[in-house]
GROMACS .gro file of C-alpha atoms in nm:
model
  315
    1MET     CA    1   0.000   0.000   0.000
    2ASP     CA    2   0.145   0.331  -0.102
    3CYS     CA    3   0.117   0.640   0.098
    4ASP     CA    4  -0.149   0.802  -0.126
    5SER     CA    5  -0.381   0.507  -0.127
    6GLY     CA    6  -0.333   0.467   0.244
    7MET     CA    7  -0.430   0.826   0.318
    8ALA     CA    8  -0.736   0.803   0.095
    9SER     CA    9  -0.847   0.491   0.270
   10TRP     CA   10  -0.797   0.652   0.616
   11ASP     CA   11  -0.998   0.966   0.527
   12HIS     CA   12  -1.300   0.781   0.390
   13HIS     CA   13  -1.419   0.587   0.695
   14PRO     CA   14  -1.454   0.856   0.969
   15SER     CA   15  -1.625   1.109   0.740
   16ASP     CA   16  -1.953   0.912   0.745
   17GLY     CA   17  -1.967   0.916   1.128
   18ASN     CA   18  -1.894   1.290   1.154
   19SER     CA   19  -2.174   1.374   0.911
   20GLU     CA   20  -2.437   1.195   1.117
   21ASP     CA   21  -2.319   1.360   1.436
   22LEU     CA   22  -2.337   1.704   1.277
   23LYS     CA   23  -2.689   1.644   1.148
   24GLN     CA   24  -2.804   1.530   1.492
   25ASN     CA   25  -2.646   1.831   1.660
   26LEU     CA   26  -2.811   2.059   1.405
   27ARG     CA   27  -3.155   1.910   1.471
   28GLN     CA   28  -3.108   1.944   1.846
   29SER     CA   29  -2.997   2.306   1.811
   30GLU     CA   30  -3.298   2.390   1.592
   31GLU     CA   31  -3.534   2.226   1.843
   32ALA     CA   32  -3.371   2.415   2.130
   33ARG     CA   33  -3.399   2.742   1.935
   34GLU     CA   34  -3.768   2.678   1.864
   35GLU     CA   35  -3.834   2.599   2.233
   36LEU     CA   36  -3.657   2.916   2.345
   37ALA     CA   37  -3.854   3.118   2.091
   38ARG     CA   38  -4.178   2.965   2.219
   39GLN     CA   39  -4.085   3.040   2.580
   40LEU     CA   40  -3.994   3.398   2.489
   41GLU     CA   41  -4.326   3.443   2.312
   42GLU     CA   42  -4.515   3.307   2.617
   43GLU     CA   43  -4.320   3.527   2.859
   44THR     CA   44  -4.388   3.831   2.640
   45ARG     CA   45  -4.760   3.751   2.636
   46LEU     CA   46  -4.770   3.713   3.016
   47LYS     CA   47  -4.576   4.037   3.057
   48ASP     CA   48  -4.830   4.223   2.842
   49LEU     CA   49  -5.117   4.075   3.044
   50PHE     CA   50  -4.948   4.171   3.369
   51GLN     CA   51  -4.886   4.528   3.252
   52ALA     CA   52  -5.248   4.557   3.140
   53ARG     CA   53  -5.368   4.431   3.479
   54VAL     CA   54  -5.139   4.676   3.660
   55SER     CA   55  -5.274   4.963   3.449
   56GLN     CA   56  -5.631   4.853   3.522
   57LEU     CA   57  -5.569   4.839   3.898
   58GLU     CA   58  -5.394   5.177   3.896
   59SER     CA   59  -5.693   5.329   3.717
   60LYS     CA   60  -5.937   5.179   3.970
   61LEU     CA   61  -5.722   5.302   4.258
   62GLN     CA   62  -5.726   5.656   4.119
   63ASP     CA   63  -6.106   5.641   4.082
   64HIS     CA   64  -6.147   5.525   4.444
   65GLU     CA   65  -5.911   5.797   4.569
   66LYS     CA   66  -6.113   6.062   4.384
   67ARG     CA   67  -6.438   5.925   4.528
   68LEU     CA   68  -6.289   5.915   4.878
   69ARG     CA   69  -6.175   6.278   4.853
   70SER     CA   70  -6.520   6.377   4.731
   71LEU     CA   71  -6.690   6.198   5.023
   72GLU     CA   72  -6.446   6.349   5.273
   73SER     CA   73  -6.521   6.694   5.131
   74LYS     CA   74  -6.897   6.637   5.168
   75MET     CA   75  -6.858   6.497   5.519
   76ALA     CA   76  -6.665   6.806   5.624
   77THR     CA   77  -6.971   7.021   5.549
   78LEU     CA   78  -7.211   6.812   5.761
   79PRO     CA   79  -7.277   6.893   6.127
   80GLU     CA   80  -7.114   6.649   6.363
   81GLU     CA   81  -7.339   6.447   6.592
   82PRO     CA   82  -7.230   6.532   6.947
   83GLN     CA   83  -7.105   6.254   7.169
   84PRO     CA   84  -7.251   6.179   7.514
   85GLN     CA   85  -7.082   6.358   7.799
   86GLN     CA   86  -6.834   6.138   7.983
   87VAL     CA   87  -6.792   6.386   8.270
   88VAL     CA   88  -7.071   6.587   8.432
   89ASP     CA   89  -7.036   6.956   8.345
   90VAL     CA   90  -7.063   7.123   8.686
   91THR     CA   91  -7.060   7.471   8.526
   92GLU     CA   92  -7.368   7.413   8.309
   93ASP     CA   93  -7.618   7.569   8.550
   94LEU     CA   94  -7.396   7.867   8.625
   95VAL     CA   95  -7.324   7.943   8.259
   96GLY     CA   96  -7.688   7.895   8.163
   97GLN     CA   97  -7.809   8.123   8.440
   98GLY     CA   98  -7.569   8.391   8.321
   99GLN     CA   99  -7.720   8.373   7.973
  100GLY     CA  100  -8.071   8.395   8.114
  101GLU     CA  101  -7.978   8.703   8.314
  102TYR     CA  102  -7.835   8.858   7.997
  103GLU     CA  103  -8.162   8.810   7.810
  104ASP     CA  104  -8.370   8.963   8.090
  105SER     CA  105  -8.136   9.256   8.155
  106GLN     CA  106  -8.123   9.354   7.786
  107GLY     CA  107  -8.497   9.416   7.774
  108SER     CA  108  -8.555   9.204   7.461
  109ASP     CA  109  -8.900   9.141   7.316
  110ILE     CA  110  -8.950   8.812   7.503
  111ARG     CA  111  -9.303   8.771   7.641
  112GLU     CA  112  -9.401   8.564   7.941
  113VAL     CA  113  -9.724   8.378   7.869
  114LYS     CA  114  -9.966   8.170   8.074
  115ALA     CA  115 -10.292   7.985   8.013
  116GLY     CA  116 -10.560   8.180   7.830
  117GLU     CA  117 -10.320   8.416   7.654
  118SER     CA  118 -10.247   8.425   7.281
  119SER     CA  119 -10.036   8.133   7.171
  120LYS     CA  120  -9.881   8.297   6.865
  121PHE     CA  121  -9.510   8.355   6.898
  122GLY     CA  122  -9.210   8.455   6.689
  123LEU     CA  123  -8.836   8.404   6.736
  124ASP     CA  124  -8.599   8.568   6.981
  125PRO     CA  125  -8.333   8.733   6.757
  126ALA     CA  126  -8.076   8.722   7.037
  127THR     CA  127  -8.074   8.340   7.027
  128ILE     CA  128  -8.075   8.265   6.651
  129HIS     CA  129  -7.764   8.078   6.534
  130GLY     CA  130  -7.567   8.261   6.265
  131LYS     CA  131  -7.614   7.976   6.016
  132LEU     CA  132  -7.994   8.008   6.021
  133GLU     CA  133  -8.213   8.219   5.794
  134THR     CA  134  -8.555   8.306   5.937
  135GLN     CA  135  -8.882   8.466   5.828
  136VAL     CA  136  -9.163   8.544   6.072
  137ASP     CA  137  -9.528   8.625   5.994
  138MET     CA  138  -9.683   8.707   6.330
  139ASP     CA  139 -10.031   8.766   6.183
  140LYS     CA  140 -10.045   8.407   6.057
  141GLY     CA  141  -9.835   8.264   6.339
  142LYS     CA  142  -9.591   8.117   6.086
  143ILE     CA  143  -9.212   8.096   6.111
  144LEU     CA  144  -8.967   7.970   5.845
  145ILE     CA  145  -8.629   7.849   5.973
  146LYS     CA  146  -8.371   7.750   5.710
  147TYR     CA  147  -8.015   7.623   5.747
  148ASN     CA  148  -7.757   7.812   5.539
  149GLY     CA  149  -7.404   7.684   5.589
  150ASP     CA  150  -7.257   7.966   5.377
  151GLN     CA  151  -7.365   8.244   5.612
  152GLU     CA  152  -7.103   8.419   5.821
  153VAL     CA  153  -7.144   8.374   6.194
  154VAL     CA  154  -7.117   8.659   6.442
  155ASN     CA  155  -7.133   8.519   6.794
  156THR     CA  156  -7.288   8.727   7.069
  157VAL     CA  157  -7.385   8.649   7.428
  158GLY     CA  158  -7.712   8.455   7.434
  159ARG     CA  159  -7.681   8.329   7.075
  160PHE     CA  160  -7.652   7.956   7.000
  161VAL     CA  161  -7.304   7.869   6.874
  162GLY     CA  162  -7.097   7.585   6.731
  163LYS     CA  163  -7.293   7.302   6.570
  164SER     CA  164  -7.612   7.375   6.766
  165HIS     CA  165  -7.800   7.550   6.483
  166THR     CA  166  -8.085   7.656   6.709
  167ALA     CA  167  -8.336   7.937   6.759
  168LEU     CA  168  -8.576   7.988   7.050
  169GLY     CA  169  -8.929   8.121   7.050
  170ASP     CA  170  -8.978   8.473   7.187
  171VAL     CA  171  -9.198   8.350   7.473
  172LEU     CA  172  -9.130   8.232   7.826
  173ILE     CA  173  -9.395   7.977   7.918
  174SER     CA  174  -9.456   7.989   8.293
  175GLY     CA  175  -9.804   7.842   8.328
  176GLY     CA  176 -10.100   7.681   8.153
  177ARG     CA  177 -10.086   7.496   7.823
  178MET     CA  178  -9.947   7.582   7.482
  179TYR     CA  179  -9.954   7.390   7.154
  180TRP     CA  180  -9.767   7.446   6.826
  181GLU     CA  181  -9.673   7.245   6.519
  182VAL     CA  182  -9.354   7.210   6.318
  183ASP     CA  183  -9.366   7.105   5.951
  184VAL     CA  184  -9.046   6.903   5.903
  185ARG     CA  185  -9.100   6.763   5.554
  186LYS     CA  186  -8.816   6.972   5.409
  187SER     CA  187  -8.552   6.861   5.660
  188ASN     CA  188  -8.387   6.528   5.729
  189HIS     CA  189  -8.174   6.656   6.014
  190TYR     CA  190  -8.364   6.852   6.279
  191ARG     CA  191  -8.453   6.867   6.650
  192THR     CA  192  -8.759   7.040   6.793
  193GLY     CA  193  -8.907   7.062   7.140
  194VAL     CA  194  -8.878   7.272   7.454
  195VAL     CA  195  -8.587   7.397   7.664
  196SER     CA  196  -8.545   7.572   7.996
  197LYS     CA  197  -8.477   7.944   7.985
  198THR     CA  198  -8.116   7.899   8.096
  199VAL     CA  199  -8.020   7.610   7.866
  200LYS     CA  200  -7.658   7.626   7.749
  201ARG     CA  201  -7.614   7.784   7.405
  202ASP     CA  202  -7.347   7.545   7.278
  203LYS     CA  203  -7.547   7.226   7.339
  204TRP     CA  204  -7.776   7.042   7.098
  205ILE     CA  205  -8.144   7.021   7.194
  206GLY     CA  206  -8.197   6.693   7.380
  207ASP     CA  207  -7.835   6.674   7.493
  208THR     CA  208  -7.887   6.843   7.831
  209LYS     CA  209  -8.109   6.788   8.133
  210LYS     CA  210  -8.285   7.113   8.040
  211SER     CA  211  -8.412   7.014   7.693
  212TRP     CA  212  -8.666   6.765   7.551
  213CYS     CA  213  -8.722   6.700   7.182
  214ILE     CA  214  -8.808   6.489   6.881
  215ARG     CA  215  -8.512   6.454   6.648
  216ASN     CA  216  -8.445   6.328   6.296
  217ASN     CA  217  -8.090   6.211   6.240
  218ASP     CA  218  -8.058   6.142   5.866
  219GLY     CA  219  -8.399   5.973   5.848
  220GLU     CA  220  -8.399   5.804   6.190
  221VAL     CA  221  -8.661   5.969   6.412
  222SER     CA  222  -8.653   5.934   6.791
  223ALA     CA  223  -8.733   6.123   7.111
  224ARG     CA  224  -8.435   6.253   7.309
  225HIS     CA  225  -8.358   6.402   7.651
  226ASN     CA  226  -8.024   6.443   7.830
  227TYR     CA  227  -7.837   6.237   7.567
  228VAL     CA  228  -8.081   5.944   7.597
  229ASP     CA  229  -8.277   5.835   7.288
  230SER     CA  230  -8.622   5.678   7.311
  231GLY     CA  231  -8.712   5.473   7.005
  232LEU     CA  232  -9.046   5.537   6.837
  233ARG     CA  233  -9.256   5.270   6.669
  234LEU     CA  234  -9.322   5.446   6.342
  235VAL     CA  235  -9.475   5.319   6.020
  236ARG     CA  236  -9.357   5.641   5.859
  237ASN     CA  237  -9.171   5.949   5.978
  238PRO     CA  238  -9.415   6.221   6.092
  239PRO     CA  239  -9.439   6.508   5.840
  240VAL     CA  240  -9.558   6.752   6.108
  241ILE     CA  241  -9.457   6.740   6.476
  242GLY     CA  242  -9.715   6.860   6.729
  243VAL     CA  243  -9.579   6.988   7.062
  244LEU     CA  244  -9.820   7.014   7.357
  245LEU     CA  245  -9.670   7.168   7.671
  246ASP     CA  246  -9.862   7.171   7.999
  247TYR     CA  247  -9.652   7.374   8.239
  248ASP     CA  248  -9.887   7.324   8.534
  249SER     CA  249  -9.867   6.945   8.498
  250ALA     CA  250  -9.492   6.960   8.421
  251LYS     CA  251  -9.533   6.754   8.104
  252VAL     CA  252  -9.460   6.789   7.734
  253GLN     CA  253  -9.618   6.558   7.476
  254PHE     CA  254  -9.519   6.510   7.114
  255PHE     CA  255  -9.755   6.400   6.835
  256ASP     CA  256  -9.761   6.315   6.468
  257ALA     CA  257  -9.989   6.611   6.400
  258ASP     CA  258 -10.086   6.472   6.061
  259SER     CA  259 -10.231   6.146   6.198
  260GLY     CA  260 -10.284   6.243   6.563
  261LYS     CA  261 -10.057   5.959   6.678
  262HIS     CA  262  -9.897   6.013   7.019
  263LEU     CA  263  -9.518   5.987   6.998
  264GLN     CA  264  -9.368   6.060   7.340
  265THR     CA  265  -9.436   6.216   7.682
  266TYR     CA  266  -9.169   6.367   7.908
  267ASP     CA  267  -9.180   6.509   8.259
  268VAL     CA  268  -9.023   6.855   8.239
  269ASP     CA  269  -8.844   7.075   8.492
  270VAL     CA  270  -9.069   7.371   8.575
  271THR     CA  271  -8.840   7.543   8.825
  272GLU     CA  272  -8.796   7.808   8.556
  273PRO     CA  273  -8.989   7.915   8.243
  274LEU     CA  274  -8.971   7.699   7.929
  275ARG     CA  275  -8.928   7.803   7.565
  276PRO     CA  276  -9.006   7.652   7.223
  277ALA     CA  277  -8.682   7.541   7.055
  278PHE     CA  278  -8.595   7.463   6.694
  279GLN     CA  279  -8.266   7.317   6.567
  280VAL     CA  280  -8.219   7.284   6.190
  281ASN     CA  281  -7.900   7.123   6.056
  282GLU     CA  282  -8.023   7.070   5.699
  283GLY     CA  283  -8.308   7.202   5.485
  284CYS     CA  284  -8.583   7.401   5.653
  285VAL     CA  285  -8.883   7.373   5.887
  286VAL     CA  286  -9.202   7.577   5.921
  287VAL     CA  287  -9.349   7.653   6.264
  288ASN     CA  288  -9.722   7.717   6.307
  289SER     CA  289  -9.827   7.859   6.644
  290ALA     CA  290 -10.175   7.967   6.530
  291VAL     CA  291 -10.339   7.627   6.583
  292PHE     CA  292 -10.418   7.671   6.956
  293PRO     CA  293 -10.662   7.596   7.108
  294ALA     CA  294 -10.873   7.420   6.842
  295LYS     CA  295 -10.609   7.166   6.734
  296MET     CA  296 -10.499   7.098   7.090
  297GLU     CA  297 -10.854   7.029   7.205
  298GLU     CA  298 -10.907   6.806   6.900
  299LEU     CA  299 -10.603   6.595   6.990
  300LEU     CA  300 -10.699   6.569   7.354
  301SER     CA  301 -11.057   6.471   7.273
  302ALA     CA  302 -10.946   6.203   7.027
  303MET     CA  303 -10.696   6.056   7.270
  304ASP     CA  304 -10.939   6.068   7.562
  305ALA     CA  305 -11.211   5.897   7.356
  306ALA     CA  306 -10.971   5.623   7.248
  307GLY     CA  307 -10.874   5.566   7.610
  308LYS     CA  308 -10.516   5.495   7.511
  309PHE     CA  309 -10.336   5.759   7.713
  310ASN     CA  310 -10.362   5.908   8.056
  311ILE     CA  311 -10.411   6.280   8.000
  312LEU     CA  312 -10.300   6.486   8.295
  313PHE     CA  313 -10.381   6.829   8.157
  314LEU     CA  314 -10.594   7.077   8.346
  315GLN     CA  315 -10.917   7.166   8.172
   0.00000   0.00000   0.00000
């Protein structure tokens, strides 16, 4: 064997094996490339979905933040419901008496009334909270009291202040009976009843021992005295509240004046004169004091005939 033929013979045999190995490696590389491409495509798809979900959540979060800011802004304009006193205020009587002395010494137009006298009354300007707008028609015995949160407040001695958006009638009731009605259909946040002459001017009606009322707190109507609520069994909220005060019997009764339904009776403190009181925290109310004595006698007769209540009023 010569050298040339020997070399040719040596080169021929391994070339077949190398070719098969290269083809196999090529196939494996192509398969690996295709798998990597598939994985990259899947990862890209998932990334797009994730980014879309993140954008969606960010948009929802922004919407909720806007809504929360809007609600917080609205809540800031609403009167706050006072919390029950945790400590007895030992200065209440002294401060209240000072305010009563101020009213008397200033010679305001407050009238002291007893049984048999005219029941029509207006409002005492010295007590009207600065956030209230009022109109009085003495001839008709009608009073409009409207809450206006945009009004500027000028506080003076004797005027209700803070969140107690209250006005008092211009009468001091020191005997006999008096009846009046309050149309509350245009307010969903009110308190109406009677207070002692020296009630504190920064307290809500019904939140002292010197005040008794019916209140509507955002649609929930109840009777209230000295921070204590008394639930009322109501089929519907009364559109007109009737207030019947008998000073001689030391009692005040509240009615649904539209249906004649009795709502609540309280024993009242008659160691000093009492006054009609009206607190309006939203909307407006209309007071009618020209319904005595006909409407009062009508209510008493109906209740007495039904035999449902023990009437303690002097005839």
